[in-house]
């Protein structure tokens, strides 16, 4: 098995709250893995642990076979492990081009093979990626003037500027209208198949998970509740009960 990311028995508490308890997940290179679970089940916390945003209490995280458990955010990002946030993080006062250029820092030393289809020059690569997400015509508009869904597409393009090998997406379709959801899902799929980017996606929209993911993990109350093929997990009694119990 060629696991790009291995999370082993990772635990994280905040004061008295156990946000993650001995979570183990594995993301194969080239795959699309979904992470689901009711609000407060520990999904975002797990992302934050993986990207080095906070230190875990115990457990181990390996990326490309290398122990990254104690590395900080920038060092992990340089290895090609990038996350996006639940809330949009675009710079509203800057135009799309500028947002993209700001995101290009820090770039990895060598351009990954997957990106050779894009021009090596930063300006050209910026335009190519804006075109990829369908925002090329809006490249000189301030990000704050874009719809929320378009801002999410821009944010996705900004993450691509950083040449991820593994992209962690935190609820990418939340708050977006159905048309833009389809556009975003299509681009996520193409990022995986055409650019070779491995995806780990937190998502509440079950249709999106069914369309995208090869494998799904479900958290509940900070613990791993179920794992398997999307349809298996969707029909798992424990998963259904966890969602019903949460509302
Ligand atoms: P999810 O993303 O699945 O909705 P989170 O990982 O955001 O869940 O939260 C899991 C639990 O950890 C919640 O009870 C939340 O209140 C708590 N939590 C998350 N981050 C922090 C923090 N920085 N400080 C204190 N508690 C936190
Ligand atoms: Mg969350």
PDB file of C-alpha atoms and ligand atoms in Angstrom:
ATOM      1  CA  UNK A   1       0.000   0.000   0.000  1.00  0.00           C
ATOM      2  CA  UNK A   2       1.258   3.423  -0.939  1.00  0.00           C
ATOM      3  CA  UNK A   3      -0.195   5.688   1.747  1.00  0.00           C
ATOM      4  CA  UNK A   4       0.524   9.364   1.202  1.00  0.00           C
ATOM      5  CA  UNK A   5      -0.823  10.244   4.646  1.00  0.00           C
ATOM      6  CA  UNK A   6      -0.927   7.995   7.710  1.00  0.00           C
ATOM      7  CA  UNK A   7      -2.584   9.197  10.904  1.00  0.00           C
ATOM      8  CA  UNK A   8      -2.034   6.781  13.772  1.00  0.00           C
ATOM      9  CA  UNK A   9      -3.871   6.936  17.107  1.00  0.00           C
ATOM     10  CA  UNK A  10      -3.936  10.719  17.190  1.00  0.00           C
ATOM     11  CA  UNK A  11      -5.543  12.346  20.231  1.00  0.00           C
ATOM     12  CA  UNK A  12      -6.168  16.014  20.970  1.00  0.00           C
ATOM     13  CA  UNK A  13      -7.934  17.595  23.938  1.00  0.00           C
ATOM     14  CA  UNK A  14      -8.857  21.213  24.617  1.00  0.00           C
ATOM     15  CA  UNK A  15      -9.123  21.644  28.370  1.00  0.00           C
ATOM     16  CA  UNK A  16     -11.623  18.966  29.318  1.00  0.00           C
ATOM     17  CA  UNK A  17     -12.945  18.440  25.767  1.00  0.00           C
ATOM     18  CA  UNK A  18     -11.649  15.390  23.918  1.00  0.00           C
ATOM     19  CA  UNK A  19     -11.802  16.655  20.318  1.00  0.00           C
ATOM     20  CA  UNK A  20     -10.007  13.616  18.838  1.00  0.00           C
ATOM     21  CA  UNK A  21      -9.539  10.276  20.572  1.00  0.00           C
ATOM     22  CA  UNK A  22      -7.025   7.818  19.084  1.00  0.00           C
ATOM     23  CA  UNK A  23      -7.985   8.555  15.470  1.00  0.00           C
ATOM     24  CA  UNK A  24      -6.326   6.467  12.739  1.00  0.00           C
ATOM     25  CA  UNK A  25      -6.901   7.221   9.066  1.00  0.00           C
ATOM     26  CA  UNK A  26      -4.974   6.520   5.903  1.00  0.00           C
ATOM     27  CA  UNK A  27      -5.046   8.421   2.598  1.00  0.00           C
ATOM     28  CA  UNK A  28      -3.640   6.563  -0.427  1.00  0.00           C
ATOM     29  CA  UNK A  29      -1.631   8.500  -2.994  1.00  0.00           C
ATOM     30  CA  UNK A  30      -3.895   9.622  -5.820  1.00  0.00           C
ATOM     31  CA  UNK A  31      -7.086   8.945  -3.869  1.00  0.00           C
ATOM     32  CA  UNK A  32     -10.045  11.040  -2.792  1.00  0.00           C
ATOM     33  CA  UNK A  33     -10.999  10.378   0.819  1.00  0.00           C
ATOM     34  CA  UNK A  34     -14.039  11.851   2.559  1.00  0.00           C
ATOM     35  CA  UNK A  35     -14.283  12.804   6.220  1.00  0.00           C
ATOM     36  CA  UNK A  36     -17.813  13.153   7.576  1.00  0.00           C
ATOM     37  CA  UNK A  37     -19.467  13.471  10.976  1.00  0.00           C
ATOM     38  CA  UNK A  38     -21.904  15.725  12.832  1.00  0.00           C
ATOM     39  CA  UNK A  39     -20.918  19.236  13.929  1.00  0.00           C
ATOM     40  CA  UNK A  40     -18.454  19.147  16.776  1.00  0.00           C
ATOM     41  CA  UNK A  41     -17.299  15.591  16.017  1.00  0.00           C
ATOM     42  CA  UNK A  42     -13.656  16.662  15.635  1.00  0.00           C
ATOM     43  CA  UNK A  43     -13.150  16.905  11.851  1.00  0.00           C
ATOM     44  CA  UNK A  44     -11.586  20.370  11.729  1.00  0.00           C
ATOM     45  CA  UNK A  45      -9.435  19.562  14.756  1.00  0.00           C
ATOM     46  CA  UNK A  46      -8.025  16.547  12.915  1.00  0.00           C
ATOM     47  CA  UNK A  47      -7.168  18.754   9.910  1.00  0.00           C
ATOM     48  CA  UNK A  48      -5.454  21.250  12.197  1.00  0.00           C
ATOM     49  CA  UNK A  49      -3.381  18.457  13.721  1.00  0.00           C
ATOM     50  CA  UNK A  50      -2.403  17.043  10.319  1.00  0.00           C
ATOM     51  CA  UNK A  51      -1.158  20.392   8.964  1.00  0.00           C
ATOM     52  CA  UNK A  52       0.758  21.242  12.144  1.00  0.00           C
ATOM     53  CA  UNK A  53      -1.531  24.069  13.239  1.00  0.00           C
ATOM     54  CA  UNK A  54      -1.502  22.631  16.734  1.00  0.00           C
ATOM     55  CA  UNK A  55       0.459  19.911  18.448  1.00  0.00           C
ATOM     56  CA  UNK A  56      -1.245  16.615  19.174  1.00  0.00           C
ATOM     57  CA  UNK A  57      -1.358  15.113  22.665  1.00  0.00           C
ATOM     58  CA  UNK A  58      -0.355  11.691  21.391  1.00  0.00           C
ATOM     59  CA  UNK A  59      -0.151   9.668  18.215  1.00  0.00           C
ATOM     60  CA  UNK A  60       1.810   9.928  15.005  1.00  0.00           C
ATOM     61  CA  UNK A  61       1.305  11.563  11.612  1.00  0.00           C
ATOM     62  CA  UNK A  62       3.378  10.522   8.600  1.00  0.00           C
ATOM     63  CA  UNK A  63       3.416  12.157   5.174  1.00  0.00           C
ATOM     64  CA  UNK A  64       5.147  10.249   2.363  1.00  0.00           C
ATOM     65  CA  UNK A  65       6.529   7.931   5.012  1.00  0.00           C
ATOM     66  CA  UNK A  66       8.142  10.815   6.894  1.00  0.00           C
ATOM     67  CA  UNK A  67       7.197  11.631  10.483  1.00  0.00           C
ATOM     68  CA  UNK A  68       5.688  15.140  10.451  1.00  0.00           C
ATOM     69  CA  UNK A  69       4.018  14.950  13.874  1.00  0.00           C
ATOM     70  CA  UNK A  70       6.152  17.713  15.392  1.00  0.00           C
ATOM     71  CA  UNK A  71       6.633  19.890  12.307  1.00  0.00           C
ATOM     72  CA  UNK A  72       5.008  23.308  12.146  1.00  0.00           C
ATOM     73  CA  UNK A  73       2.587  24.614   9.501  1.00  0.00           C
ATOM     74  CA  UNK A  74       5.118  26.183   7.120  1.00  0.00           C
ATOM     75  CA  UNK A  75       7.447  23.188   7.109  1.00  0.00           C
ATOM     76  CA  UNK A  76       4.526  20.856   6.416  1.00  0.00           C
ATOM     77  CA  UNK A  77       3.158  23.130   3.667  1.00  0.00           C
ATOM     78  CA  UNK A  78       6.547  23.074   1.955  1.00  0.00           C
ATOM     79  CA  UNK A  79       6.292  19.277   1.799  1.00  0.00           C
ATOM     80  CA  UNK A  80       3.097  19.702  -0.213  1.00  0.00           C
ATOM     81  CA  UNK A  81       0.436  19.274   2.472  1.00  0.00           C
ATOM     82  CA  UNK A  82      -2.011  22.193   2.238  1.00  0.00           C
ATOM     83  CA  UNK A  83      -5.410  22.902   3.812  1.00  0.00           C
ATOM     84  CA  UNK A  84      -8.281  25.226   3.069  1.00  0.00           C
ATOM     85  CA  UNK A  85     -10.587  26.651   5.699  1.00  0.00           C
ATOM     86  CA  UNK A  86     -14.289  26.361   6.447  1.00  0.00           C
ATOM     87  CA  UNK A  87     -14.573  30.158   6.341  1.00  0.00           C
ATOM     88  CA  UNK A  88     -13.383  31.868   3.201  1.00  0.00           C
ATOM     89  CA  UNK A  89      -9.909  33.360   3.628  1.00  0.00           C
ATOM     90  CA  UNK A  90      -9.542  35.458   0.494  1.00  0.00           C
ATOM     91  CA  UNK A  91      -8.230  39.022   0.720  1.00  0.00           C
ATOM     92  CA  UNK A  92     -11.376  40.929  -0.180  1.00  0.00           C
ATOM     93  CA  UNK A  93      -9.647  44.205  -1.043  1.00  0.00           C
ATOM     94  CA  UNK A  94      -7.184  42.638  -3.505  1.00  0.00           C
ATOM     95  CA  UNK A  95      -8.006  41.511  -7.018  1.00  0.00           C
ATOM     96  CA  UNK A  96      -7.971  37.803  -7.899  1.00  0.00           C
ATOM     97  CA  UNK A  97      -4.499  37.922  -9.478  1.00  0.00           C
ATOM     98  CA  UNK A  98      -3.022  39.511  -6.360  1.00  0.00           C
ATOM     99  CA  UNK A  99      -4.737  36.975  -4.103  1.00  0.00           C
ATOM    100  CA  UNK A 100      -3.152  34.211  -6.148  1.00  0.00           C
ATOM    101  CA  UNK A 101       0.328  35.742  -6.059  1.00  0.00           C
ATOM    102  CA  UNK A 102       0.181  36.224  -2.295  1.00  0.00           C
ATOM    103  CA  UNK A 103      -0.706  32.542  -1.957  1.00  0.00           C
ATOM    104  CA  UNK A 104       2.268  31.424  -4.006  1.00  0.00           C
ATOM    105  CA  UNK A 105       4.507  32.077  -0.990  1.00  0.00           C
ATOM    106  CA  UNK A 106       6.195  29.942   0.055  1.00  0.00           C
ATOM    107  CA  UNK A 107       6.575  27.921  -3.126  1.00  0.00           C
ATOM    108  CA  UNK A 108       8.408  24.640  -3.025  1.00  0.00           C
ATOM    109  CA  UNK A 109      11.958  24.617  -4.335  1.00  0.00           C
ATOM    110  CA  UNK A 110      11.214  22.503  -7.360  1.00  0.00           C
ATOM    111  CA  UNK A 111       8.137  22.616  -9.510  1.00  0.00           C
ATOM    112  CA  UNK A 112       6.273  19.331  -9.150  1.00  0.00           C
ATOM    113  CA  UNK A 113       5.911  17.211 -12.252  1.00  0.00           C
ATOM    114  CA  UNK A 114       2.142  17.477 -11.959  1.00  0.00           C
ATOM    115  CA  UNK A 115       2.336  21.200 -12.608  1.00  0.00           C
ATOM    116  CA  UNK A 116       4.428  21.074 -15.725  1.00  0.00           C
ATOM    117  CA  UNK A 117       1.311  21.474 -17.809  1.00  0.00           C
ATOM    118  CA  UNK A 118       1.102  24.976 -16.357  1.00  0.00           C
ATOM    119  CA  UNK A 119       3.608  27.639 -17.413  1.00  0.00           C
ATOM    120  CA  UNK A 120       6.499  28.045 -14.966  1.00  0.00           C
ATOM    121  CA  UNK A 121       6.241  31.844 -14.790  1.00  0.00           C
ATOM    122  CA  UNK A 122       4.252  32.970 -11.766  1.00  0.00           C
ATOM    123  CA  UNK A 123       2.025  35.389 -13.688  1.00  0.00           C
ATOM    124  CA  UNK A 124       1.204  32.850 -16.392  1.00  0.00           C
ATOM    125  CA  UNK A 125       0.614  30.094 -13.857  1.00  0.00           C
ATOM    126  CA  UNK A 126      -1.731  32.424 -11.973  1.00  0.00           C
ATOM    127  CA  UNK A 127      -3.762  33.040 -15.121  1.00  0.00           C
ATOM    128  CA  UNK A 128      -3.783  29.345 -16.045  1.00  0.00           C
ATOM    129  CA  UNK A 129      -5.114  28.360 -12.622  1.00  0.00           C
ATOM    130  CA  UNK A 130      -7.729  31.128 -12.597  1.00  0.00           C
ATOM    131  CA  UNK A 131      -8.803  29.805 -15.980  1.00  0.00           C
ATOM    132  CA  UNK A 132      -8.882  26.267 -14.532  1.00  0.00           C
ATOM    133  CA  UNK A 133     -11.453  27.325 -11.898  1.00  0.00           C
ATOM    134  CA  UNK A 134     -13.408  29.478 -14.366  1.00  0.00           C
ATOM    135  CA  UNK A 135     -12.448  32.874 -12.936  1.00  0.00           C
ATOM    136  CA  UNK A 136     -10.112  34.140 -15.630  1.00  0.00           C
ATOM    137  CA  UNK A 137     -12.566  36.808 -16.826  1.00  0.00           C
ATOM    138  CA  UNK A 138     -12.748  38.135 -13.264  1.00  0.00           C
ATOM    139  CA  UNK A 139      -9.013  38.165 -12.633  1.00  0.00           C
ATOM    140  CA  UNK A 140      -8.791  41.951 -12.193  1.00  0.00           C
ATOM    141  CA  UNK A 141     -11.859  42.244  -9.944  1.00  0.00           C
ATOM    142  CA  UNK A 142     -11.499  42.635  -6.215  1.00  0.00           C
ATOM    143  CA  UNK A 143     -12.195  39.331  -4.449  1.00  0.00           C
ATOM    144  CA  UNK A 144     -14.734  41.062  -2.221  1.00  0.00           C
ATOM    145  CA  UNK A 145     -16.962  41.697  -5.233  1.00  0.00           C
ATOM    146  CA  UNK A 146     -17.202  37.963  -6.074  1.00  0.00           C
ATOM    147  CA  UNK A 147     -20.113  35.827  -4.891  1.00  0.00           C
ATOM    148  CA  UNK A 148     -19.414  33.561  -1.927  1.00  0.00           C
ATOM    149  CA  UNK A 149     -19.205  30.535  -4.230  1.00  0.00           C
ATOM    150  CA  UNK A 150     -16.761  32.296  -6.544  1.00  0.00           C
ATOM    151  CA  UNK A 151     -14.650  33.190  -3.516  1.00  0.00           C
ATOM    152  CA  UNK A 152     -14.513  29.485  -2.664  1.00  0.00           C
ATOM    153  CA  UNK A 153     -13.349  28.733  -6.223  1.00  0.00           C
ATOM    154  CA  UNK A 154     -10.704  31.451  -5.868  1.00  0.00           C
ATOM    155  CA  UNK A 155      -9.618  29.972  -2.561  1.00  0.00           C
ATOM    156  CA  UNK A 156      -9.283  26.586  -4.229  1.00  0.00           C
ATOM    157  CA  UNK A 157      -7.147  28.129  -7.005  1.00  0.00           C
ATOM    158  CA  UNK A 158      -5.055  29.874  -4.326  1.00  0.00           C
ATOM    159  CA  UNK A 159      -4.415  26.508  -2.682  1.00  0.00           C
ATOM    160  CA  UNK A 160      -3.347  25.088  -6.065  1.00  0.00           C
ATOM    161  CA  UNK A 161      -0.774  27.901  -6.353  1.00  0.00           C
ATOM    162  CA  UNK A 162       1.013  26.228  -3.458  1.00  0.00           C
ATOM    163  CA  UNK A 163       1.476  23.021  -5.455  1.00  0.00           C
ATOM    164  CA  UNK A 164      -0.130  20.595  -3.020  1.00  0.00           C
ATOM    165  CA  UNK A 165       0.478  16.873  -3.201  1.00  0.00           C
ATOM    166  CA  UNK A 166      -2.296  16.467  -0.657  1.00  0.00           C
ATOM    167  CA  UNK A 167      -5.053  19.052  -0.335  1.00  0.00           C
ATOM    168  CA  UNK A 168      -7.258  19.071   2.769  1.00  0.00           C
ATOM    169  CA  UNK A 169     -10.568  20.800   2.072  1.00  0.00           C
ATOM    170  CA  UNK A 170     -12.787  21.813   4.994  1.00  0.00           C
ATOM    171  CA  UNK A 171     -16.431  21.876   3.840  1.00  0.00           C
ATOM    172  CA  UNK A 172     -15.636  23.322   0.390  1.00  0.00           C
ATOM    173  CA  UNK A 173     -19.284  23.416  -0.760  1.00  0.00           C
ATOM    174  CA  UNK A 174     -20.836  24.854   2.421  1.00  0.00           C
ATOM    175  CA  UNK A 175     -23.023  27.862   1.621  1.00  0.00           C
ATOM    176  CA  UNK A 176     -22.613  27.615  -2.164  1.00  0.00           C
ATOM    177  CA  UNK A 177     -25.516  27.441  -4.627  1.00  0.00           C
ATOM    178  CA  UNK A 178     -26.082  24.140  -6.489  1.00  0.00           C
ATOM    179  CA  UNK A 179     -24.682  25.370  -9.822  1.00  0.00           C
ATOM    180  CA  UNK A 180     -21.392  26.442  -8.291  1.00  0.00           C
ATOM    181  CA  UNK A 181     -21.303  23.241  -6.213  1.00  0.00           C
ATOM    182  CA  UNK A 182     -21.290  21.292  -9.476  1.00  0.00           C
ATOM    183  CA  UNK A 183     -18.522  23.515 -10.865  1.00  0.00           C
ATOM    184  CA  UNK A 184     -16.439  23.082  -7.732  1.00  0.00           C
ATOM    185  CA  UNK A 185     -16.951  19.302  -7.586  1.00  0.00           C
ATOM    186  CA  UNK A 186     -15.930  19.092 -11.253  1.00  0.00           C
ATOM    187  CA  UNK A 187     -12.732  21.066 -10.556  1.00  0.00           C
ATOM    188  CA  UNK A 188     -11.932  18.977  -7.482  1.00  0.00           C
ATOM    189  CA  UNK A 189     -12.350  15.858  -9.588  1.00  0.00           C
ATOM    190  CA  UNK A 190     -10.104  17.289 -12.320  1.00  0.00           C
ATOM    191  CA  UNK A 191      -7.498  18.413  -9.791  1.00  0.00           C
ATOM    192  CA  UNK A 192      -7.364  14.786  -8.699  1.00  0.00           C
ATOM    193  CA  UNK A 193      -7.381  13.106 -12.122  1.00  0.00           C
ATOM    194  CA  UNK A 194      -5.523  15.673 -14.261  1.00  0.00           C
ATOM    195  CA  UNK A 195      -3.152  17.301 -11.764  1.00  0.00           C
ATOM    196  CA  UNK A 196      -2.647  14.180  -9.657  1.00  0.00           C
ATOM    197  CA  UNK A 197      -3.520  15.911  -6.393  1.00  0.00           C
ATOM    198  CA  UNK A 198      -4.669  13.644  -3.582  1.00  0.00           C
ATOM    199  CA  UNK A 199      -7.721  14.966  -1.719  1.00  0.00           C
ATOM    200  CA  UNK A 200      -9.010  14.640   1.832  1.00  0.00           C
ATOM    201  CA  UNK A 201     -12.394  16.359   2.004  1.00  0.00           C
ATOM    202  CA  UNK A 202     -14.603  17.268   4.966  1.00  0.00           C
ATOM    203  CA  UNK A 203     -18.081  17.466   3.523  1.00  0.00           C
ATOM    204  CA  UNK A 204     -21.673  17.467   4.764  1.00  0.00           C
ATOM    205  CA  UNK A 205     -23.258  17.195   1.339  1.00  0.00           C
ATOM    206  CA  UNK A 206     -23.701  13.429   0.896  1.00  0.00           C
ATOM    207  CA  UNK A 207     -24.194  13.723  -2.861  1.00  0.00           C
ATOM    208  CA  UNK A 208     -20.808  15.423  -3.140  1.00  0.00           C
ATOM    209  CA  UNK A 209     -19.182  12.689  -1.066  1.00  0.00           C
ATOM    210  CA  UNK A 210     -20.833  10.001  -3.206  1.00  0.00           C
ATOM    211  CA  UNK A 211     -19.628  11.730  -6.396  1.00  0.00           C
ATOM    212  CA  UNK A 212     -16.078  12.334  -5.267  1.00  0.00           C
ATOM    213  CA  UNK A 213     -14.801   9.971  -2.615  1.00  0.00           C
ATOM    214  CA  UNK A 214     -13.380   6.463  -3.023  1.00  0.00           C
ATOM    215  CA  UNK A 215     -13.385   5.924   0.722  1.00  0.00           C
ATOM    216  CA  UNK A 216     -15.033   7.632   3.696  1.00  0.00           C
ATOM    217  CA  UNK A 217     -14.279   7.992   7.411  1.00  0.00           C
ATOM    218  CA  UNK A 218     -16.976   9.085   9.841  1.00  0.00           C
ATOM    219  CA  UNK A 219     -16.236  10.723  13.181  1.00  0.00           C
ATOM    220  CA  UNK A 220     -18.651  11.111  16.079  1.00  0.00           C
ATOM    221  CA  UNK A 221     -17.883  12.615  19.494  1.00  0.00           C
ATOM    222  CA  UNK A 222     -14.188  12.761  18.611  1.00  0.00           C
ATOM    223  CA  UNK A 223     -13.952   9.067  17.794  1.00  0.00           C
ATOM    224  CA  UNK A 224     -13.768   7.124  14.560  1.00  0.00           C
ATOM    225  CA  UNK A 225     -17.236   5.647  14.168  1.00  0.00           C
ATOM    226  CA  UNK A 226     -17.103   3.973  10.762  1.00  0.00           C
ATOM    227  CA  UNK A 227     -14.996   3.673   7.623  1.00  0.00           C
ATOM    228  CA  UNK A 228     -15.512   2.152   4.215  1.00  0.00           C
ATOM    229  CA  UNK A 229     -16.871   2.692   0.730  1.00  0.00           C
ATOM    230  CA  UNK A 230     -19.137   5.780   0.548  1.00  0.00           C
ATOM    231  CA  UNK A 231     -22.349   3.801   0.096  1.00  0.00           C
ATOM    232  CA  UNK A 232     -21.502   1.438   2.950  1.00  0.00           C
ATOM    233  CA  UNK A 233     -20.854   4.304   5.329  1.00  0.00           C
ATOM    234  CA  UNK A 234     -23.929   6.226   4.189  1.00  0.00           C
ATOM    235  CA  UNK A 235     -26.127   3.231   5.025  1.00  0.00           C
ATOM    236  CA  UNK A 236     -24.333   2.361   8.261  1.00  0.00           C
ATOM    237  CA  UNK A 237     -26.849   2.375  11.100  1.00  0.00           C
ATOM    238  CA  UNK A 238     -24.340   3.917  13.542  1.00  0.00           C
ATOM    239  CA  UNK A 239     -23.634   6.768  11.102  1.00  0.00           C
ATOM    240  CA  UNK A 240     -27.341   7.468  10.550  1.00  0.00           C
ATOM    241  CA  UNK A 241     -27.951   7.439  14.312  1.00  0.00           C
ATOM    242  CA  UNK A 242     -25.006   9.783  14.945  1.00  0.00           C
ATOM    243  CA  UNK A 243     -26.400  12.333  12.493  1.00  0.00           C
ATOM    244  CA  UNK A 244     -29.955  12.023  13.840  1.00  0.00           C
ATOM    245  CA  UNK A 245     -28.714  12.243  17.433  1.00  0.00           C
ATOM    246  CA  UNK A 246     -26.792  15.405  16.690  1.00  0.00           C
ATOM    247  CA  UNK A 247     -29.851  17.463  15.779  1.00  0.00           C
TER     248      UNK A 247
HETATM  249  P1  LIG B   1     -16.106  19.689  13.580  1.00  0.00           P
HETATM  250  O1  LIG B   1     -15.138  20.314  12.636  1.00  0.00           O
HETATM  251  O2  LIG B   1     -16.334  18.232  13.337  1.00  0.00           O
HETATM  252  O3  LIG B   1     -17.407  20.444  13.635  1.00  0.00           O
HETATM  253  P2  LIG B   1     -14.244  20.577  15.640  1.00  0.00           P
HETATM  254  O4  LIG B   1     -12.996  19.844  15.381  1.00  0.00           O
HETATM  255  O5  LIG B   1     -14.316  21.991  15.203  1.00  0.00           O
HETATM  256  O6  LIG B   1     -15.497  19.747  15.056  1.00  0.00           O
HETATM  257  O7  LIG B   1     -14.564  20.554  17.208  1.00  0.00           O
HETATM  258  C1  LIG B   1     -14.507  19.360  17.988  1.00  0.00           C
HETATM  259  C2  LIG B   1     -14.647  19.714  19.446  1.00  0.00           C
HETATM  260  O8  LIG B   1     -13.484  20.392  19.902  1.00  0.00           O
HETATM  261  C3  LIG B   1     -15.828  20.651  19.742  1.00  0.00           C
HETATM  262  O9  LIG B   1     -16.374  20.283  20.989  1.00  0.00           O
HETATM  263  C4  LIG B   1     -15.172  22.013  19.805  1.00  0.00           C
HETATM  264  O10 LIG B   1     -15.903  22.865  20.631  1.00  0.00           O
HETATM  265  C5  LIG B   1     -13.813  21.682  20.392  1.00  0.00           C
HETATM  266  N1  LIG B   1     -12.764  22.616  19.934  1.00  0.00           N
HETATM  267  C6  LIG B   1     -12.291  22.733  18.663  1.00  0.00           C
HETATM  268  N2  LIG B   1     -11.317  23.647  18.602  1.00  0.00           N
HETATM  269  C7  LIG B   1     -11.157  24.142  19.847  1.00  0.00           C
HETATM  270  C8  LIG B   1     -10.303  25.138  20.444  1.00  0.00           C
HETATM  271  N3  LIG B   1      -9.389  25.775  19.709  1.00  0.00           N
HETATM  272  N4  LIG B   1     -10.426  25.364  21.765  1.00  0.00           N
HETATM  273  C9  LIG B   1     -11.336  24.698  22.499  1.00  0.00           C
HETATM  274  N5  LIG B   1     -12.176  23.760  22.027  1.00  0.00           N
HETATM  275  C10 LIG B   1     -12.097  23.472  20.704  1.00  0.00           C
HETATM  276 MG1  LIG B   2     -15.397  21.917  11.319  1.00  0.00          MG
END
